[in-house]
Amino acid sequence: MADKTDRRVQYTKAALKQSLLELMRSRPIDKITVKQLCETADINRGTFYAHYNDPYDLLRQIEDELFDEILGAVETSLTSEAITQLLTEIFETIVENSELCGVLFSQFGDKAFLRRIMFIAHDKSIDEWRRFLPSAEPKQLEMLYVFFANGCVAIIEDWVQRGMEESPTQLVTFIEKITVNSLRAFMQA
């Protein structure tokens, strides 16, 4: 009986997830009601509240699952020297979850979520840049990271919305060129 119950719970959660993503294609999360979610998923409100507090809670859980998947994909890269591999793993996971990311990174998506993903690379980037720019102040390195992370966020949003025409490797190569050239210019300033 437990197996049947688990499958029903999985089905219900999947239906609610799909319903939220469907609704977010045309409106922001703050314009989505529990009633709309339940009607779209064809479930009752009581079932919704058995799993989630509100649409924001559902969105947070969807984002947390994707974040955990990305983090799992990059864990080996976090211990290696190259930021390239870490970024490649992030972009490949985005490709694997293209439908979900297409909604999450759209005009109605959660802008903070993509920034959260990009900050996975924070410590590794700062450490790498510290070797490249030994005389830089910690505050300068933090400002550089904020600048590059936000640039990466904009590039990823554009890439996803254009249908991910470039491969993850092409995107990483582009970002690396910008980063290396910017760091060289920073060294000369």
GROMACS .gro file of N, CA and C in nm, residues 127-185:
model
  177
  127ASP      N    1   3.952   3.246  -0.510
  127ASP     CA    2   4.083   3.184  -0.488
  127ASP      C    3   4.169   3.188  -0.614
  128GLU      N    4   4.107   3.157  -0.729
  128GLU     CA    5   4.180   3.158  -0.856
  128GLU      C    6   4.226   3.299  -0.891
  129TRP      N    7   4.141   3.397  -0.871
  129TRP     CA    8   4.175   3.535  -0.901
  129TRP      C    9   4.281   3.589  -0.806
  130ARG      N   10   4.278   3.543  -0.682
  130ARG     CA   11   4.378   3.587  -0.584
  130ARG      C   12   4.518   3.546  -0.631
  131ARG      N   13   4.529   3.428  -0.692
  131ARG     CA   14   4.659   3.385  -0.746
  131ARG      C   15   4.697   3.470  -0.868
  132PHE      N   16   4.597   3.506  -0.947
  132PHE     CA   17   4.620   3.585  -1.069
  132PHE      C   18   4.648   3.731  -1.035
  133LEU      N   19   4.584   3.781  -0.929
  133LEU     CA   20   4.597   3.922  -0.885
  133LEU      C   21   4.639   3.927  -0.738
  134PRO      N   22   4.761   3.890  -0.705
  134PRO     CA   23   4.801   3.881  -0.564
  134PRO      C   24   4.795   4.013  -0.488
  135SER      N   25   4.804   4.126  -0.558
  135SER     CA   26   4.801   4.254  -0.489
  135SER      C   27   4.660   4.312  -0.473
  136ALA      N   28   4.560   4.244  -0.529
  136ALA     CA   29   4.422   4.295  -0.520
  136ALA      C   30   4.370   4.284  -0.376
  137GLU      N   31   4.295   4.382  -0.338
  137GLU     CA   32   4.230   4.383  -0.206
  137GLU      C   33   4.112   4.285  -0.208
  138PRO      N   34   4.083   4.222  -0.095
  138PRO     CA   35   3.967   4.130  -0.089
  138PRO      C   36   3.837   4.197  -0.137
  139LYS      N   37   3.818   4.323  -0.101
  139LYS     CA   38   3.697   4.394  -0.143
  139LYS      C   39   3.691   4.408  -0.296
  140GLN      N   40   3.807   4.431  -0.359
  140GLN     CA   41   3.811   4.442  -0.504
  140GLN      C   42   3.775   4.308  -0.569
  141LEU      N   43   3.826   4.200  -0.513
  141LEU     CA   44   3.795   4.068  -0.567
  141LEU      C   45   3.646   4.038  -0.553
  142GLU      N   46   3.587   4.078  -0.442
  142GLU     CA   47   3.442   4.059  -0.422
  142GLU      C   48   3.363   4.138  -0.526
  143MET      N   49   3.405   4.264  -0.548
  143MET     CA   50   3.336   4.346  -0.648
  143MET      C   51   3.350   4.286  -0.787
  144LEU      N   52   3.469   4.233  -0.819
  144LEU     CA   53   3.489   4.166  -0.947
  144LEU      C   54   3.395   4.047  -0.961
  145TYR      N   55   3.382   3.970  -0.853
  145TYR     CA   56   3.295   3.853  -0.861
  145TYR      C   57   3.149   3.894  -0.883
  146VAL      N   58   3.105   3.996  -0.812
  146VAL     CA   59   2.968   4.043  -0.830
  146VAL      C   60   2.947   4.087  -0.975
  147PHE      N   61   3.045   4.157  -1.028
  147PHE     CA   62   3.037   4.202  -1.167
  147PHE      C   63   3.028   4.084  -1.263
  148PHE      N   64   3.118   3.988  -1.249
  148PHE     CA   65   3.120   3.874  -1.340
  148PHE      C   66   2.999   3.783  -1.319
  149ALA      N   67   2.960   3.761  -1.197
  149ALA     CA   68   2.844   3.674  -1.170
  149ALA      C   69   2.718   3.733  -1.233
  150ASN      N   70   2.699   3.864  -1.218
  150ASN     CA   71   2.581   3.926  -1.277
  150ASN      C   72   2.588   3.927  -1.428
  151GLY      N   73   2.707   3.942  -1.484
  151GLY     CA   74   2.724   3.930  -1.629
  151GLY      C   75   2.690   3.790  -1.676
  152CYS      N   76   2.735   3.689  -1.601
  152CYS     CA   77   2.703   3.550  -1.636
  152CYS      C   78   2.553   3.524  -1.627
  153VAL      N   79   2.489   3.582  -1.528
  153VAL     CA   80   2.344   3.566  -1.514
  153VAL      C   81   2.275   3.620  -1.639
  154ALA      N   82   2.316   3.738  -1.684
  154ALA     CA   83   2.254   3.797  -1.803
  154ALA      C   84   2.280   3.711  -1.927
  155ILE      N   85   2.402   3.659  -1.939
  155ILE     CA   86   2.436   3.574  -2.053
  155ILE      C   87   2.352   3.446  -2.051
  156ILE      N   88   2.339   3.385  -1.933
  156ILE     CA   89   2.261   3.261  -1.921
  156ILE      C   90   2.114   3.286  -1.952
  157GLU      N   91   2.057   3.393  -1.898
  157GLU     CA   92   1.917   3.425  -1.926
  157GLU      C   93   1.895   3.440  -2.076
  158ASP      N   94   1.984   3.515  -2.141
  158ASP     CA   95   1.973   3.536  -2.285
  158ASP      C   96   1.988   3.403  -2.359
  159TRP      N   97   2.085   3.325  -2.320
  159TRP     CA   98   2.112   3.195  -2.383
  159TRP      C   99   1.991   3.102  -2.373
  160VAL      N  100   1.934   3.093  -2.256
  160VAL     CA  101   1.818   3.006  -2.235
  160VAL      C  102   1.699   3.056  -2.317
  161GLN      N  103   1.675   3.186  -2.315
  161GLN     CA  104   1.560   3.241  -2.387
  161GLN      C  105   1.575   3.230  -2.538
  162ARG      N  106   1.698   3.224  -2.588
  162ARG     CA  107   1.722   3.207  -2.732
  162ARG      C  108   1.724   3.060  -2.772
  163GLY      N  109   1.695   2.971  -2.678
  163GLY     CA  110   1.688   2.829  -2.712
  163GLY      C  111   1.819   2.755  -2.700
  164MET      N  112   1.914   2.810  -2.625
  164MET     CA  113   2.043   2.745  -2.599
  164MET      C  114   2.112   2.705  -2.729
  165GLU      N  115   2.125   2.800  -2.820
  165GLU     CA  116   2.185   2.774  -2.950
  165GLU      C  117   2.331   2.730  -2.939
  166GLU      N  118   2.406   2.792  -2.848
  166GLU     CA  119   2.546   2.756  -2.830
  166GLU      C  120   2.558   2.639  -2.731
  167SER      N  121   2.664   2.564  -2.744
  167SER     CA  122   2.688   2.454  -2.652
  167SER      C  123   2.742   2.510  -2.520
  168PRO      N  124   2.732   2.434  -2.412
  168PRO     CA  125   2.791   2.479  -2.285
  168PRO      C  126   2.940   2.514  -2.302
  169THR      N  127   3.012   2.436  -2.379
  169THR     CA  128   3.155   2.463  -2.400
  169THR      C  129   3.177   2.597  -2.470
  170GLN      N  130   3.096   2.627  -2.569
  170GLN     CA  131   3.108   2.756  -2.638
  170GLN      C  132   3.080   2.872  -2.543
  171LEU      N  133   2.980   2.855  -2.460
  171LEU     CA  134   2.944   2.960  -2.364
  171LEU      C  135   3.057   2.981  -2.263
  172VAL      N  136   3.112   2.873  -2.211
  172VAL     CA  137   3.221   2.883  -2.114
  172VAL      C  138   3.343   2.948  -2.177
  173THR      N  139   3.375   2.912  -2.301
  173THR     CA  140   3.488   2.973  -2.370
  173THR      C  141   3.468   3.123  -2.384
  174PHE      N  142   3.347   3.164  -2.419
  174PHE     CA  143   3.315   3.306  -2.431
  174PHE      C  144   3.333   3.378  -2.297
  175ILE      N  145   3.279   3.321  -2.191
  175ILE     CA  146   3.288   3.382  -2.058
  175ILE      C  147   3.433   3.387  -2.011
  176GLU      N  148   3.509   3.282  -2.038
  176GLU     CA  149   3.651   3.281  -1.999
  176GLU      C  150   3.730   3.390  -2.069
  177LYS      N  151   3.704   3.412  -2.198
  177LYS     CA  152   3.774   3.518  -2.272
  177LYS      C  153   3.747   3.653  -2.208
  178ILE      N  154   3.621   3.678  -2.178
  178ILE     CA  155   3.585   3.805  -2.115
  178ILE      C  156   3.654   3.817  -1.979
  179THR      N  157   3.650   3.712  -1.901
  179THR     CA  158   3.707   3.715  -1.767
  179THR      C  159   3.858   3.736  -1.771
  180VAL      N  160   3.929   3.657  -1.850
  180VAL     CA  161   4.075   3.667  -1.856
  180VAL      C  162   4.118   3.804  -1.906
  181ASN      N  163   4.054   3.853  -2.012
  181ASN     CA  164   4.090   3.984  -2.064
  181ASN      C  165   4.059   4.095  -1.965
  182SER      N  166   3.950   4.082  -1.894
  182SER     CA  167   3.915   4.182  -1.792
  182SER      C  168   4.012   4.180  -1.676
  183LEU      N  169   4.053   4.061  -1.634
  183LEU     CA  170   4.150   4.050  -1.525
  183LEU      C  171   4.285   4.108  -1.567
  184ARG      N  172   4.325   4.085  -1.691
  184ARG     CA  173   4.451   4.145  -1.743
  184ARG      C  174   4.442   4.297  -1.740
  185ALA      N  175   4.329   4.349  -1.783
  185ALA     CA  176   4.311   4.495  -1.781
  185ALA      C  177   4.313   4.548  -1.639
   0.00000   0.00000   0.00000
